[in-house]
Short mmCIF file of C-alpha atoms in Angstrom, two decimals:
data_model
loop_
_atom_site.label_atom_id
_atom_site.label_comp_id
_atom_site.label_asym_id
_atom_site.label_seq_id
_atom_site.Cartn_x
_atom_site.Cartn_y
_atom_site.Cartn_z
CA MET A 1 99.54 98.09 123.79
CA ILE A 2 98.98 100.00 119.67
CA GLU A 3 99.39 103.57 121.95
CA THR A 4 102.24 102.48 122.79
CA ILE A 5 104.03 101.55 120.08
CA GLY A 6 102.07 104.32 117.64
CA SER A 7 103.21 106.99 119.94
CA LEU A 8 106.91 105.36 119.26
CA LEU A 9 106.55 106.04 115.33
CA SER A 10 106.95 109.54 114.61
CA GLU A 11 106.26 109.86 110.62
CA ASP A 12 110.11 110.98 110.37
CA ARG A 13 111.32 107.76 112.49
CA TYR A 14 108.82 105.78 109.84
CA LEU A 15 110.60 107.61 106.77
CA VAL A 16 114.33 106.58 107.71
CA LEU A 17 113.55 103.13 108.42
CA THR A 18 111.48 103.48 105.24
CA ARG A 19 114.66 104.61 103.57
CA ILE A 20 117.14 101.72 105.25
CA GLN A 21 115.13 99.35 104.61
CA GLY A 22 114.66 100.09 101.25
CA THR A 23 117.63 100.45 100.63
CA ALA A 24 118.76 97.48 101.99
CA TRP A 25 115.96 94.84 100.00
CA THR A 26 117.06 96.87 96.71
CA ALA A 27 121.08 96.12 97.20
CA ALA A 28 120.15 92.58 97.54
CA ASP A 29 118.00 92.46 94.06
CA PHE A 30 121.03 94.01 92.20
CA LEU A 31 123.02 91.51 93.42
CA ILE A 32 120.18 88.76 93.18
CA VAL A 33 120.03 89.79 89.65
CA VAL A 34 123.96 89.72 88.45
CA TYR A 35 123.88 86.64 90.08
CA LEU A 36 121.27 85.00 88.41
CA THR A 37 122.32 86.33 85.19
CA LYS A 38 126.06 85.16 85.51
CA CYS A 39 124.13 81.16 86.35
CA ALA A 40 122.10 81.71 83.15
CA ASN A 41 125.38 82.76 81.30
CA LEU A 42 127.59 79.89 82.67
CA PHE A 43 124.94 77.20 81.78
CA ARG A 44 124.20 79.16 78.25
CA ALA A 45 128.38 79.42 77.51
CA HIS A 46 128.56 75.91 78.66
CA LEU A 47 125.81 74.73 75.98
CA GLY A 48 127.03 76.96 73.52
CA LYS A 49 124.26 79.59 73.53
CA SER A 50 124.74 83.49 73.23
CA LYS A 51 124.63 84.97 77.23
CA HIS A 52 122.95 87.09 78.36
CA VAL A 53 123.17 91.00 78.46
CA VAL A 54 120.11 93.21 78.45
CA PRO A 55 119.91 92.31 82.58
CA TYR A 56 123.27 93.98 82.74
CA VAL A 57 121.48 97.16 80.74
CA VAL A 58 118.75 97.20 82.70
CA LEU A 59 120.67 97.07 85.96
CA GLY A 60 122.94 100.02 84.60
CA LEU A 61 119.25 102.11 83.64
CA THR A 62 118.45 101.15 87.14
CA ALA A 63 120.84 101.84 89.05
CA PRO A 64 120.55 105.94 89.23
CA PHE A 65 117.18 106.00 90.57
CA ALA A 66 118.35 103.21 93.34
CA LEU A 67 121.09 106.00 94.37
CA PHE A 68 118.30 108.19 95.02
CA LEU A 69 116.26 106.26 97.34
CA PRO A 70 118.39 106.72 100.68
CA VAL A 71 117.39 110.83 100.33
CA ALA A 72 113.92 110.63 99.14
CA PRO A 73 112.14 113.88 100.32
CA GLY A 74 108.42 111.58 101.29
CA GLY A 75 106.36 108.30 101.03
CA MET A 76 105.26 108.87 97.42
CA ALA A 77 108.74 109.79 95.98
CA PHE A 78 109.75 106.62 97.63
CA PHE A 79 107.02 104.51 96.29
CA ARG A 80 107.93 106.14 92.76
CA LEU A 81 111.37 105.34 92.91
CA GLU A 82 111.04 102.04 94.35
CA ALA A 83 108.62 101.31 91.98
CA VAL A 84 110.67 103.04 88.99
CA VAL A 85 113.78 100.26 90.66
CA THR A 86 112.01 97.02 91.61
CA ALA A 87 109.28 96.24 88.55
CA PRO A 88 112.22 95.54 86.40
CA HIS A 89 114.46 93.56 88.64
CA PHE A 90 111.29 91.50 89.33
CA LEU A 91 110.41 91.01 85.74
CA LEU A 92 114.31 90.15 84.91
CA ILE A 93 113.93 87.62 87.69
CA LEU A 94 111.09 86.11 86.02
CA TYR A 95 112.16 86.55 82.63
CA LEU A 96 115.55 84.55 83.32
CA LEU A 97 113.93 81.70 84.81
CA ALA A 98 111.63 81.45 82.25
CA ALA A 99 113.95 81.69 79.76
CA ASN A 100 116.99 79.51 81.21
CA ALA A 101 115.42 76.84 83.04
CA ASN A 102 115.41 73.78 80.56
CA ILE A 103 118.72 75.27 79.64
CA VAL A 104 119.85 74.89 83.19
CA LEU A 105 118.49 71.58 83.59
CA GLU A 106 119.99 70.75 80.56
CA GLY A 107 123.43 71.53 81.75
CA LEU A 108 123.17 69.95 85.20
CA HIS A 109 121.99 67.23 83.35
CA GLY A 110 125.20 67.06 81.60
CA LEU A 111 127.18 67.63 84.79
CA LEU A 112 125.89 65.21 86.84
CA ARG A 113 126.41 62.64 83.96
CA ASP A 114 129.72 63.50 83.62
CA SER A 115 130.43 63.37 87.60
CA SER A 116 128.97 60.40 87.39
CA VAL A 117 130.81 58.60 84.88
CA ASN A 118 134.35 60.20 86.07
CA SER A 119 133.01 58.74 89.28
CA THR A 120 132.59 55.56 87.24
CA HIS A 121 135.95 55.20 85.94
CA ALA A 122 137.80 55.59 89.27
CA SER A 123 136.36 53.27 91.19
CA MET B 1 107.48 79.46 74.93
CA THR B 2 110.71 81.61 73.01
CA ARG B 3 113.09 84.37 74.27
CA ARG B 4 110.98 86.58 72.22
CA LYS B 5 107.53 86.30 73.75
CA VAL B 6 108.61 86.37 76.78
CA LEU B 7 110.90 90.02 76.77
CA LEU B 8 107.74 90.94 74.64
CA GLY B 9 105.61 89.69 77.65
CA ALA B 10 107.78 91.23 80.05
CA LEU B 11 108.20 94.56 78.85
CA LEU B 12 103.92 94.59 77.81
CA ALA B 13 103.66 93.40 81.99
CA LEU B 14 106.64 96.63 83.01
CA THR B 15 104.19 99.85 81.32
CA VAL B 16 101.37 98.29 82.77
CA PHE B 17 103.23 97.79 86.20
CA ALA B 18 105.03 101.45 85.69
CA ALA B 19 101.19 102.95 84.70
CA ALA B 20 99.43 101.94 87.50
CA ALA B 21 102.32 102.73 90.35
CA PHE B 22 101.87 106.89 88.66
CA VAL B 23 98.38 106.42 88.94
CA LEU B 24 96.91 104.52 91.86
CA PRO B 25 98.54 106.20 94.92
CA GLN B 26 97.17 109.00 94.05
CA PRO B 27 93.31 108.00 95.19
CA ALA B 28 94.84 105.07 97.00
CA ALA B 29 96.56 108.48 99.39
CA GLU B 30 93.21 110.48 99.49
CA VAL B 31 91.42 107.45 101.34
CA VAL B 32 94.09 107.17 103.82
CA GLU B 33 94.33 110.67 104.46
CA ALA B 34 90.39 110.95 105.14
CA ALA B 35 90.78 108.25 107.57
CA GLU B 36 94.05 109.75 109.15
CA ALA B 37 92.78 112.32 111.78
CA ASP B 38 90.84 109.64 114.17
CA THR B 39 93.10 106.35 113.66
CA GLU B 40 96.91 108.67 114.15
CA LEU B 41 98.50 106.19 116.73
CA GLU B 42 96.61 102.94 115.61
CA ARG B 43 97.99 104.06 111.59
CA ARG B 44 101.71 104.51 112.97
CA ALA B 45 101.04 101.33 114.88
CA VAL B 46 100.28 99.53 111.75
CA TYR B 47 103.13 101.48 110.09
CA ALA B 48 105.43 99.78 112.79
CA LEU B 49 104.24 96.32 111.73
CA LEU B 50 105.09 96.90 107.90
CA ARG B 51 108.24 97.90 109.51
CA VAL B 52 108.66 94.54 111.10
CA ALA B 53 107.34 93.33 107.70
CA GLY B 54 109.94 95.00 105.66
CA LEU B 55 112.67 93.50 108.18
CA ALA B 56 111.49 89.75 107.84
CA TRP B 57 111.47 90.30 103.81
CA VAL B 58 115.30 92.66 103.65
CA THR B 59 116.39 88.96 105.46
CA VAL B 60 114.56 86.62 102.80
CA GLU B 61 116.35 88.78 99.92
CA TRP B 62 119.95 89.24 100.99
CA THR B 63 119.40 85.15 102.06
CA ALA B 64 118.85 84.66 98.13
CA ALA B 65 121.76 86.96 97.49
CA LEU B 66 123.73 84.99 98.99
CA ILE B 67 122.41 81.87 98.25
CA LEU B 68 123.02 82.87 94.86
CA ILE B 69 126.69 83.83 94.85
CA TYR B 70 127.68 80.46 96.59
CA SER B 71 125.75 78.63 93.90
CA TYR B 72 127.95 81.11 91.11
CA VAL B 73 130.50 79.70 92.99
CA LEU B 74 130.17 76.12 92.99
CA LEU B 75 128.90 75.97 89.80
CA THR B 76 132.00 77.86 88.60
CA ARG B 77 134.38 75.70 90.18
CA ALA B 78 131.96 71.93 88.56
CA PHE B 79 132.51 73.71 85.41
CA ALA B 80 136.26 74.40 85.23
CA THR B 81 136.81 70.79 87.36
CA ARG B 82 134.53 69.23 83.98
CA ALA B 83 136.88 70.83 81.69
CA ALA B 84 139.77 70.21 83.33
CA GLN B 85 138.74 66.72 83.17
CA LYS B 86 137.66 66.48 79.68
CA GLY B 87 141.36 68.35 78.72
CA ASN B 88 142.59 65.50 80.27
CA ALA B 89 140.99 62.35 78.95
CA PRO B 90 142.97 60.61 76.74
#
C-alpha cells in the first residue's frame, strides 16, 4: 500500500498540492488576524482605549510575500516564504490574545450586565 | 503584562524564528537527501500523509476564520444594540 501511495505522488504533484494548501491556510491566517484585530478594536473602542494599528501594518508587509506562495519555485523557497509570512501572523495572534484578554473580559462583562439589566426592566 | 513587554517579546521571538528558519533547513535537507536514494517510495508516501495532514490543517484554519468573522458580526450588533438602548434610556 505504501508503495502504491508513493508511486502515485511525484515531486511535481507534491509541490503543486503544497502550494495550493499553503495558499489556502495563509489566506485563512490573514482573515484570522484581520478579524481578531477588529474584534479587539471593538472592545477597545467601547472601553475608550486606543485601537490596534500595528497588526494591519504587519499584514501589509507580509502580503507581498504571500502573493509568491502559489508560484514558489521549490520546496525550500516555499518553506522560507511560509516562514516569513506565517511566523509574524502567529506572533500577532499571540500578542493580540495576550494584550486584550482583560479588555475582552471586561467588555463582555459589561455587555452581559447591561443585557441582564435591560431584560429585568423589560419584565 | 504591559503592551510594550508583550510587543518586545514578540519581536524577539520573531527574530529568533526568522534566523532559525534560514539556518536550520539546510542541515536537515542534507540529512533527508542522504536517505533519499534508498527510500524513495516510502518518502513519497510520508509526503502524501503530510498533505493529508495539510488538508486537515486548512479545514481547522478556515473554520477558525469563519467563527471569528461570525463573532465579529455578533459583537458589532451587540454593541450597536447597547448603544441604541443607552440612547433611548430616559
